[in-house]
Amino acid sequence: MRIVIRIGGSVIANPINIELLGRYADITKQIKAEGHEVAVILGGGALARQFIGYGKELGLDVTAQDEVAISCSRLFAQLFLKRLGSLACGKVATSLDEAKQCMRDGKILVMGGLMPGNTTDTVATLVAERVHADLVVKNSDQDGVYNKDPRKYPDAVKLDKLSFEELSKVFEQNEHKAGIHQIIDPEAVKVLRRSHIKTVVVSGFKPENMLAALKGENVGTVIS
Ligand code: UTP
C-alpha cells in the first residue's frame, strides 16, 4: 500500500516529545520494511503557534506569520528525516513535485508545511492525492471522530466509521463548537472527499495504533 502518515503537532510538539518522535521513526521504518510506500507529514504544534505570535507582535502580515510557522514544522520534519537516515530522501520536500519524485525514488517522503493559508492536514491530503495514496493515517490528539466535541460533551459518541459525506455533516453541525473541526481541517476534508482517499484517525500518543490500523483492526475512526 501507499500510505501517507500525518503526525499532528499536537501529538509530538505540545510539548515537544522527542522520545515519541523516535518511536514514530522506528514504526515508520517497520511499515516500510513490510513493503509499503510511505510519506510522513509533520505539524509544527505549539512551536509554530509561538512563532506566529512573535510574527504578530512584530506586525507581520498573516502570510509572513504562516511562512514562519511552516519553517517550524519543517524543523520537526528535518529531525525526523535525519533519524530515518538513508531510508528517507536527502531533504525535507518543499513542493508536491519533490514529494512525488522522492516516492518514485523508493524513499520515505518527509514533509512539514507547504504553503501559507494551510495546515499540515491539508498538505497530507494534497500529497496523498498527488501520489495516489491508498490510505491516510491521521495521528491525532483525539482517538477518533466523535459526533460532538468529547471535551465538552460527556455523552459524545466515537464513530467507528463514516463516509466523507457524513464527515462533512459532522463538521457542519459542529461549526461553532471549537475542537471538533480541528480533528481534520475542513480544507483537507474537501480534498479527501473529491479524491476518495480512505483515511483512518487514530490516537497519536500510541504510534503502534498505525500498525493495528494497517492490519484493519478496529482502532479510531475509518473514513471512506
Ligand atoms: P500545523 O498543521 O503545523 O498544526 O499548522 P499542528 O500543530 O500539526 O495541528 P494539529 O496537531 O493537527 O492540531 C500550524 C499553523 O502553521 C501554518 C498555519 O498558520 C497553521 O495554522 N501553516 C502550516 C501554513 O500556513 N501552511 C502549511 O502548509 C502548514
PDB file of C-alpha atoms and ligand atoms in Angstrom:
ATOM      1  CA  MET A   1       0.000   0.000   0.000  1.00  0.00           C
ATOM      2  CA  ARG A   2       0.976   3.609  -0.468  1.00  0.00           C
ATOM      3  CA  ILE A   3       0.431   5.310   2.878  1.00  0.00           C
ATOM      4  CA  VAL A   4       0.511   8.942   3.990  1.00  0.00           C
ATOM      5  CA  ILE A   5       1.139   9.273   7.722  1.00  0.00           C
ATOM      6  CA  ARG A   6       0.191  12.563   9.285  1.00  0.00           C
ATOM      7  CA  ILE A   7       1.663  13.302  12.715  1.00  0.00           C
ATOM      8  CA  GLY A   8      -0.111  16.206  14.394  1.00  0.00           C
ATOM      9  CA  GLY A   9       1.969  18.874  16.037  1.00  0.00           C
ATOM     10  CA  SER A  10      -0.490  18.445  18.895  1.00  0.00           C
ATOM     11  CA  VAL A  11       0.967  14.960  19.366  1.00  0.00           C
ATOM     12  CA  ILE A  12       4.732  15.396  19.024  1.00  0.00           C
ATOM     13  CA  ALA A  13       5.129  19.095  19.703  1.00  0.00           C
ATOM     14  CA  ASN A  14       2.699  20.098  22.515  1.00  0.00           C
ATOM     15  CA  PRO A  15       5.038  19.807  24.457  1.00  0.00           C
ATOM     16  CA  ILE A  16       7.872  18.568  22.259  1.00  0.00           C
ATOM     17  CA  ASN A  17       8.216  14.815  22.797  1.00  0.00           C
ATOM     18  CA  ILE A  18      11.404  13.545  21.170  1.00  0.00           C
ATOM     19  CA  GLU A  19      11.026  10.042  22.596  1.00  0.00           C
ATOM     20  CA  LEU A  20       7.662   9.753  20.823  1.00  0.00           C
ATOM     21  CA  LEU A  21       9.146  11.197  17.619  1.00  0.00           C
ATOM     22  CA  GLY A  22      11.822   8.485  17.751  1.00  0.00           C
ATOM     23  CA  ARG A  23       9.205   5.774  18.201  1.00  0.00           C
ATOM     24  CA  TYR A  24       7.358   7.142  15.192  1.00  0.00           C
ATOM     25  CA  ALA A  25      10.573   6.838  13.192  1.00  0.00           C
ATOM     26  CA  ASP A  26      11.014   3.202  14.245  1.00  0.00           C
ATOM     27  CA  ILE A  27       7.442   2.296  13.359  1.00  0.00           C
ATOM     28  CA  THR A  28       7.708   4.153  10.054  1.00  0.00           C
ATOM     29  CA  LYS A  29      10.780   2.035   9.240  1.00  0.00           C
ATOM     30  CA  GLN A  30       8.847  -1.090  10.183  1.00  0.00           C
ATOM     31  CA  ILE A  31       5.958  -0.138   7.881  1.00  0.00           C
ATOM     32  CA  LYS A  32       8.435   0.483   5.071  1.00  0.00           C
ATOM     33  CA  ALA A  33      10.130  -2.874   5.768  1.00  0.00           C
ATOM     34  CA  GLU A  34       6.739  -4.558   5.412  1.00  0.00           C
ATOM     35  CA  GLY A  35       6.794  -3.411   1.789  1.00  0.00           C
ATOM     36  CA  HIS A  36       4.632  -0.299   1.950  1.00  0.00           C
ATOM     37  CA  GLU A  37       5.469   3.033   0.334  1.00  0.00           C
ATOM     38  CA  VAL A  38       5.433   5.717   2.991  1.00  0.00           C
ATOM     39  CA  ALA A  39       5.121   9.501   3.295  1.00  0.00           C
ATOM     40  CA  VAL A  40       5.197  11.299   6.649  1.00  0.00           C
ATOM     41  CA  ILE A  41       3.873  14.820   7.184  1.00  0.00           C
ATOM     42  CA  LEU A  42       4.661  16.525  10.491  1.00  0.00           C
ATOM     43  CA  GLY A  43       2.969  19.526  12.075  1.00  0.00           C
ATOM     44  CA  GLY A  44       4.553  22.401  13.948  1.00  0.00           C
ATOM     45  CA  GLY A  45       2.322  22.420  17.033  1.00  0.00           C
ATOM     46  CA  ALA A  46       2.913  24.874  19.858  1.00  0.00           C
ATOM     47  CA  LEU A  47       6.280  25.951  18.444  1.00  0.00           C
ATOM     48  CA  ALA A  48       4.607  27.054  15.209  1.00  0.00           C
ATOM     49  CA  ARG A  49       1.910  28.899  17.160  1.00  0.00           C
ATOM     50  CA  GLN A  50       4.541  30.544  19.348  1.00  0.00           C
ATOM     51  CA  PHE A  51       6.327  31.844  16.256  1.00  0.00           C
ATOM     52  CA  ILE A  52       3.034  33.006  14.743  1.00  0.00           C
ATOM     53  CA  GLY A  53       2.680  35.023  17.972  1.00  0.00           C
ATOM     54  CA  TYR A  54       6.146  36.551  17.520  1.00  0.00           C
ATOM     55  CA  GLY A  55       5.245  37.448  13.950  1.00  0.00           C
ATOM     56  CA  LYS A  56       2.054  39.150  15.121  1.00  0.00           C
ATOM     57  CA  GLU A  57       3.958  41.067  17.753  1.00  0.00           C
ATOM     58  CA  LEU A  58       6.317  42.330  15.062  1.00  0.00           C
ATOM     59  CA  GLY A  59       3.348  43.404  12.928  1.00  0.00           C
ATOM     60  CA  LEU A  60       3.995  40.846  10.158  1.00  0.00           C
ATOM     61  CA  ASP A  61       1.097  40.018   7.851  1.00  0.00           C
ATOM     62  CA  VAL A  62      -0.679  36.651   8.051  1.00  0.00           C
ATOM     63  CA  THR A  63       1.245  35.198   5.109  1.00  0.00           C
ATOM     64  CA  ALA A  64       4.552  36.020   6.755  1.00  0.00           C
ATOM     65  CA  GLN A  65       3.312  34.535  10.043  1.00  0.00           C
ATOM     66  CA  ASP A  66       2.369  31.343   8.206  1.00  0.00           C
ATOM     67  CA  GLU A  67       5.749  31.184   6.486  1.00  0.00           C
ATOM     68  CA  VAL A  68       7.459  31.250   9.863  1.00  0.00           C
ATOM     69  CA  ALA A  69       5.097  28.518  11.149  1.00  0.00           C
ATOM     70  CA  ILE A  70       5.913  26.396   8.092  1.00  0.00           C
ATOM     71  CA  SER A  71       9.610  26.673   8.941  1.00  0.00           C
ATOM     72  CA  CYS A  72       8.830  25.368  12.444  1.00  0.00           C
ATOM     73  CA  SER A  73       7.051  22.298  11.066  1.00  0.00           C
ATOM     74  CA  ARG A  74       9.991  21.709   8.721  1.00  0.00           C
ATOM     75  CA  LEU A  75      12.352  21.654  11.705  1.00  0.00           C
ATOM     76  CA  PHE A  76      10.450  18.694  13.144  1.00  0.00           C
ATOM     77  CA  ALA A  77      10.394  17.130   9.683  1.00  0.00           C
ATOM     78  CA  GLN A  78      14.173  17.562   9.425  1.00  0.00           C
ATOM     79  CA  LEU A  79      14.786  15.864  12.780  1.00  0.00           C
ATOM     80  CA  PHE A  80      12.540  13.005  11.700  1.00  0.00           C
ATOM     81  CA  LEU A  81      14.181  12.700   8.290  1.00  0.00           C
ATOM     82  CA  LYS A  82      17.685  12.613   9.766  1.00  0.00           C
ATOM     83  CA  ARG A  83      16.595   9.891  12.175  1.00  0.00           C
ATOM     84  CA  LEU A  84      15.421   7.750   9.222  1.00  0.00           C
ATOM     85  CA  GLY A  85      18.842   8.046   7.590  1.00  0.00           C
ATOM     86  CA  SER A  86      19.236   6.709   4.053  1.00  0.00           C
ATOM     87  CA  LEU A  87      15.686   5.295   4.023  1.00  0.00           C
ATOM     88  CA  ALA A  88      14.428   8.863   3.598  1.00  0.00           C
ATOM     89  CA  CYS A  89      15.019  11.368   0.814  1.00  0.00           C
ATOM     90  CA  GLY A  90      18.039  13.638   1.144  1.00  0.00           C
ATOM     91  CA  LYS A  91      15.986  16.556   2.394  1.00  0.00           C
ATOM     92  CA  VAL A  92      12.559  17.655   3.565  1.00  0.00           C
ATOM     93  CA  ALA A  93      10.380  18.078   0.477  1.00  0.00           C
ATOM     94  CA  THR A  94       9.059  21.594  -0.060  1.00  0.00           C
ATOM     95  CA  SER A  95       6.834  21.032  -3.096  1.00  0.00           C
ATOM     96  CA  LEU A  96       4.425  18.382  -4.367  1.00  0.00           C
ATOM     97  CA  ASP A  97       6.761  17.729  -7.309  1.00  0.00           C
ATOM     98  CA  GLU A  98       9.626  16.971  -4.936  1.00  0.00           C
ATOM     99  CA  ALA A  99       7.270  14.808  -2.895  1.00  0.00           C
ATOM    100  CA  LYS A 100       6.309  12.756  -5.920  1.00  0.00           C
ATOM    101  CA  GLN A 101       9.913  12.365  -7.056  1.00  0.00           C
ATOM    102  CA  CYS A 102      11.018  11.230  -3.595  1.00  0.00           C
ATOM    103  CA  MET A 103       8.436   8.459  -3.562  1.00  0.00           C
ATOM    104  CA  ARG A 104       9.310   7.478  -7.120  1.00  0.00           C
ATOM    105  CA  ASP A 105      12.877   7.018  -5.886  1.00  0.00           C
ATOM    106  CA  GLY A 106      11.575   4.480  -3.384  1.00  0.00           C
ATOM    107  CA  LYS A 107      12.424   6.593  -0.346  1.00  0.00           C
ATOM    108  CA  ILE A 108      10.355   7.649   2.633  1.00  0.00           C
ATOM    109  CA  LEU A 109       8.993  11.123   1.937  1.00  0.00           C
ATOM    110  CA  VAL A 110       9.135  13.564   4.851  1.00  0.00           C
ATOM    111  CA  MET A 111       7.432  16.966   4.800  1.00  0.00           C
ATOM    112  CA  GLY A 112       6.276  19.744   7.086  1.00  0.00           C
ATOM    113  CA  GLY A 113       4.137  22.636   5.879  1.00  0.00           C
ATOM    114  CA  LEU A 114       3.842  23.611   2.241  1.00  0.00           C
ATOM    115  CA  MET A 115       2.198  26.984   1.666  1.00  0.00           C
ATOM    116  CA  PRO A 116       0.648  29.822   3.667  1.00  0.00           C
ATOM    117  CA  GLY A 117      -3.039  29.615   4.467  1.00  0.00           C
ATOM    118  CA  ASN A 118      -2.944  25.876   5.009  1.00  0.00           C
ATOM    119  CA  THR A 119      -2.416  23.308   7.712  1.00  0.00           C
ATOM    120  CA  THR A 120      -0.283  20.210   7.517  1.00  0.00           C
ATOM    121  CA  ASP A 121      -3.552  18.238   7.422  1.00  0.00           C
ATOM    122  CA  THR A 122      -4.211  19.738   4.025  1.00  0.00           C
ATOM    123  CA  VAL A 123      -0.608  19.135   2.983  1.00  0.00           C
ATOM    124  CA  ALA A 124      -1.034  15.440   3.859  1.00  0.00           C
ATOM    125  CA  THR A 125      -4.168  15.159   1.746  1.00  0.00           C
ATOM    126  CA  LEU A 126      -2.629  17.045  -1.180  1.00  0.00           C
ATOM    127  CA  VAL A 127       0.365  14.704  -1.104  1.00  0.00           C
ATOM    128  CA  ALA A 128      -1.980  11.709  -0.879  1.00  0.00           C
ATOM    129  CA  GLU A 129      -3.919  12.973  -3.891  1.00  0.00           C
ATOM    130  CA  ARG A 130      -0.775  13.665  -5.894  1.00  0.00           C
ATOM    131  CA  VAL A 131       0.861  10.272  -5.285  1.00  0.00           C
ATOM    132  CA  HIS A 132      -2.459   8.360  -5.459  1.00  0.00           C
ATOM    133  CA  ALA A 133      -2.146   7.070  -1.903  1.00  0.00           C
ATOM    134  CA  ASP A 134      -4.312   4.183  -0.742  1.00  0.00           C
ATOM    135  CA  LEU A 135      -4.562   5.403   2.819  1.00  0.00           C
ATOM    136  CA  VAL A 136      -4.041   8.454   5.037  1.00  0.00           C
ATOM    137  CA  VAL A 137      -3.407   7.790   8.725  1.00  0.00           C
ATOM    138  CA  LYS A 138      -4.028  10.820  10.896  1.00  0.00           C
ATOM    139  CA  ASN A 139      -2.352  10.545  14.291  1.00  0.00           C
ATOM    140  CA  SER A 140      -4.391  12.942  16.358  1.00  0.00           C
ATOM    141  CA  ASP A 141      -4.619  14.118  19.948  1.00  0.00           C
ATOM    142  CA  GLN A 142      -8.096  12.556  19.950  1.00  0.00           C
ATOM    143  CA  ASP A 143      -8.687   8.831  19.485  1.00  0.00           C
ATOM    144  CA  GLY A 144     -11.160   9.219  16.633  1.00  0.00           C
ATOM    145  CA  VAL A 145     -14.003  11.303  15.271  1.00  0.00           C
ATOM    146  CA  TYR A 146     -16.885  11.913  17.690  1.00  0.00           C
ATOM    147  CA  ASN A 147     -20.423  13.023  16.888  1.00  0.00           C
ATOM    148  CA  LYS A 148     -19.724  16.112  19.040  1.00  0.00           C
ATOM    149  CA  ASP A 149     -16.790  17.608  20.909  1.00  0.00           C
ATOM    150  CA  PRO A 150     -15.853  14.964  23.535  1.00  0.00           C
ATOM    151  CA  ARG A 151     -14.031  17.547  25.643  1.00  0.00           C
ATOM    152  CA  LYS A 152     -17.266  19.442  26.140  1.00  0.00           C
ATOM    153  CA  TYR A 153     -19.944  16.771  25.974  1.00  0.00           C
ATOM    154  CA  PRO A 154     -19.567  13.671  28.162  1.00  0.00           C
ATOM    155  CA  ASP A 155     -22.249  11.914  26.095  1.00  0.00           C
ATOM    156  CA  ALA A 156     -20.268  12.329  22.836  1.00  0.00           C
ATOM    157  CA  VAL A 157     -20.033   9.040  20.922  1.00  0.00           C
ATOM    158  CA  LYS A 158     -16.980   7.911  18.962  1.00  0.00           C
ATOM    159  CA  LEU A 159     -17.828   6.883  15.429  1.00  0.00           C
ATOM    160  CA  ASP A 160     -16.130   3.669  14.223  1.00  0.00           C
ATOM    161  CA  LYS A 161     -16.622   4.509  10.580  1.00  0.00           C
ATOM    162  CA  LEU A 162     -18.249   7.135   8.440  1.00  0.00           C
ATOM    163  CA  SER A 163     -18.434   8.308   4.862  1.00  0.00           C
ATOM    164  CA  PHE A 164     -16.887  11.528   3.545  1.00  0.00           C
ATOM    165  CA  GLU A 165     -20.387  12.980   3.265  1.00  0.00           C
ATOM    166  CA  GLU A 166     -21.148  12.106   6.894  1.00  0.00           C
ATOM    167  CA  LEU A 167     -17.849  13.616   7.975  1.00  0.00           C
ATOM    168  CA  SER A 168     -18.702  16.884   6.255  1.00  0.00           C
ATOM    169  CA  LYS A 169     -22.066  16.861   8.070  1.00  0.00           C
ATOM    170  CA  VAL A 170     -20.418  16.333  11.461  1.00  0.00           C
ATOM    171  CA  PHE A 171     -18.329  19.411  10.712  1.00  0.00           C
ATOM    172  CA  GLU A 172     -21.306  21.478   9.612  1.00  0.00           C
ATOM    173  CA  GLN A 173     -23.182  20.614  12.814  1.00  0.00           C
ATOM    174  CA  ASN A 174     -20.195  21.464  14.944  1.00  0.00           C
ATOM    175  CA  GLU A 175     -19.085  24.519  13.051  1.00  0.00           C
ATOM    176  CA  HIS A 176     -19.337  26.816  16.029  1.00  0.00           C
ATOM    177  CA  LYS A 177     -18.041  24.363  18.580  1.00  0.00           C
ATOM    178  CA  ALA A 178     -14.301  24.631  18.863  1.00  0.00           C
ATOM    179  CA  GLY A 179     -12.416  21.368  18.912  1.00  0.00           C
ATOM    180  CA  ILE A 180     -14.285  19.003  16.675  1.00  0.00           C
ATOM    181  CA  HIS A 181     -13.359  20.719  13.435  1.00  0.00           C
ATOM    182  CA  GLN A 182      -9.728  20.551  14.423  1.00  0.00           C
ATOM    183  CA  ILE A 183      -9.551  16.789  14.152  1.00  0.00           C
ATOM    184  CA  ILE A 184      -9.272  17.151  10.392  1.00  0.00           C
ATOM    185  CA  ASP A 185      -9.044  20.559   8.782  1.00  0.00           C
ATOM    186  CA  PRO A 186     -12.191  21.218   6.645  1.00  0.00           C
ATOM    187  CA  GLU A 187      -9.982  22.105   3.683  1.00  0.00           C
ATOM    188  CA  ALA A 188      -8.351  18.665   3.998  1.00  0.00           C
ATOM    189  CA  VAL A 189     -11.788  17.025   4.155  1.00  0.00           C
ATOM    190  CA  LYS A 190     -12.628  18.630   0.806  1.00  0.00           C
ATOM    191  CA  VAL A 191      -9.543  17.058  -0.775  1.00  0.00           C
ATOM    192  CA  LEU A 192     -10.271  13.647   0.768  1.00  0.00           C
ATOM    193  CA  ARG A 193     -13.834  13.861  -0.435  1.00  0.00           C
ATOM    194  CA  ARG A 194     -13.032  14.819  -4.005  1.00  0.00           C
ATOM    195  CA  SER A 195     -10.349  12.127  -4.316  1.00  0.00           C
ATOM    196  CA  HIS A 196     -11.987   9.469  -2.172  1.00  0.00           C
ATOM    197  CA  ILE A 197      -8.863   8.720  -0.177  1.00  0.00           C
ATOM    198  CA  LYS A 198      -9.536   6.329   2.683  1.00  0.00           C
ATOM    199  CA  THR A 199      -8.494   7.877   5.978  1.00  0.00           C
ATOM    200  CA  VAL A 200      -8.058   6.499   9.473  1.00  0.00           C
ATOM    201  CA  VAL A 201      -7.999   8.797  12.506  1.00  0.00           C
ATOM    202  CA  VAL A 202      -6.205   7.249  15.500  1.00  0.00           C
ATOM    203  CA  SER A 203      -4.780   8.447  18.793  1.00  0.00           C
ATOM    204  CA  GLY A 204      -1.261   9.669  18.058  1.00  0.00           C
ATOM    205  CA  PHE A 205       0.034   9.038  21.560  1.00  0.00           C
ATOM    206  CA  LYS A 206       0.412   5.346  20.729  1.00  0.00           C
ATOM    207  CA  PRO A 207       2.165   5.113  17.339  1.00  0.00           C
ATOM    208  CA  GLU A 208       1.579   1.332  17.431  1.00  0.00           C
ATOM    209  CA  ASN A 209      -2.025   2.205  16.562  1.00  0.00           C
ATOM    210  CA  MET A 210      -0.836   2.735  12.993  1.00  0.00           C
ATOM    211  CA  LEU A 211       0.221  -0.901  12.734  1.00  0.00           C
ATOM    212  CA  ALA A 212      -3.162  -2.027  14.052  1.00  0.00           C
ATOM    213  CA  ALA A 213      -4.945   0.258  11.592  1.00  0.00           C
ATOM    214  CA  LEU A 214      -2.911  -1.174   8.708  1.00  0.00           C
ATOM    215  CA  LYS A 215      -3.976  -4.672   9.726  1.00  0.00           C
ATOM    216  CA  GLY A 216      -7.569  -3.490   9.502  1.00  0.00           C
ATOM    217  CA  GLU A 217      -8.107  -3.691  13.252  1.00  0.00           C
ATOM    218  CA  ASN A 218     -10.790  -1.502  14.725  1.00  0.00           C
ATOM    219  CA  VAL A 219      -8.819   1.437  16.135  1.00  0.00           C
ATOM    220  CA  GLY A 220     -10.027   5.002  15.865  1.00  0.00           C
ATOM    221  CA  THR A 221     -12.346   6.057  13.047  1.00  0.00           C
ATOM    222  CA  VAL A 222     -12.268   4.911   9.429  1.00  0.00           C
ATOM    223  CA  ILE A 223     -13.477   7.437   6.838  1.00  0.00           C
ATOM    224  CA  SER A 224     -14.123   6.021   3.381  1.00  0.00           C
TER     225      SER A 224
HETATM  226  P1  UTP B   1       0.046  22.682  11.640  1.00  0.00           P
HETATM  227  O1  UTP B   1      -0.699  21.958  10.626  1.00  0.00           O
HETATM  228  O2  UTP B   1       1.517  22.525  11.739  1.00  0.00           O
HETATM  229  O3  UTP B   1      -0.606  22.402  13.061  1.00  0.00           O
HETATM  230  O4  UTP B   1      -0.285  24.206  11.406  1.00  0.00           O
HETATM  231  P2  UTP B   1      -0.483  21.125  14.004  1.00  0.00           P
HETATM  232  O5  UTP B   1       0.179  21.581  15.228  1.00  0.00           O
HETATM  233  O6  UTP B   1       0.075  19.951  13.317  1.00  0.00           O
HETATM  234  O7  UTP B   1      -2.017  20.873  14.298  1.00  0.00           O
HETATM  235  P3  UTP B   1      -2.778  19.613  14.913  1.00  0.00           P
HETATM  236  O8  UTP B   1      -1.795  18.764  15.602  1.00  0.00           O
HETATM  237  O9  UTP B   1      -3.433  18.954  13.757  1.00  0.00           O
HETATM  238  O10 UTP B   1      -3.767  20.273  15.849  1.00  0.00           O
HETATM  239  C1  UTP B   1       0.112  25.259  12.272  1.00  0.00           C
HETATM  240  C2  UTP B   1      -0.035  26.561  11.526  1.00  0.00           C
HETATM  241  O11 UTP B   1       1.037  26.721  10.582  1.00  0.00           O
HETATM  242  C3  UTP B   1       0.613  27.379   9.415  1.00  0.00           C
HETATM  243  C4  UTP B   1      -0.857  27.740   9.662  1.00  0.00           C
HETATM  244  O12 UTP B   1      -0.903  29.011  10.266  1.00  0.00           O
HETATM  245  C5  UTP B   1      -1.266  26.666  10.658  1.00  0.00           C
HETATM  246  O13 UTP B   1      -2.400  27.027  11.409  1.00  0.00           O
HETATM  247  N1  UTP B   1       0.802  26.522   8.214  1.00  0.00           N
HETATM  248  C6  UTP B   1       1.106  25.194   8.359  1.00  0.00           C
HETATM  249  C7  UTP B   1       0.645  27.051   6.948  1.00  0.00           C
HETATM  250  O14 UTP B   1       0.336  28.219   6.778  1.00  0.00           O
HETATM  251  N2  UTP B   1       0.836  26.222   5.867  1.00  0.00           N
HETATM  252  C8  UTP B   1       1.152  24.921   5.974  1.00  0.00           C
HETATM  253  O15 UTP B   1       1.298  24.234   4.942  1.00  0.00           O
HETATM  254  C9  UTP B   1       1.282  24.384   7.251  1.00  0.00           C
END
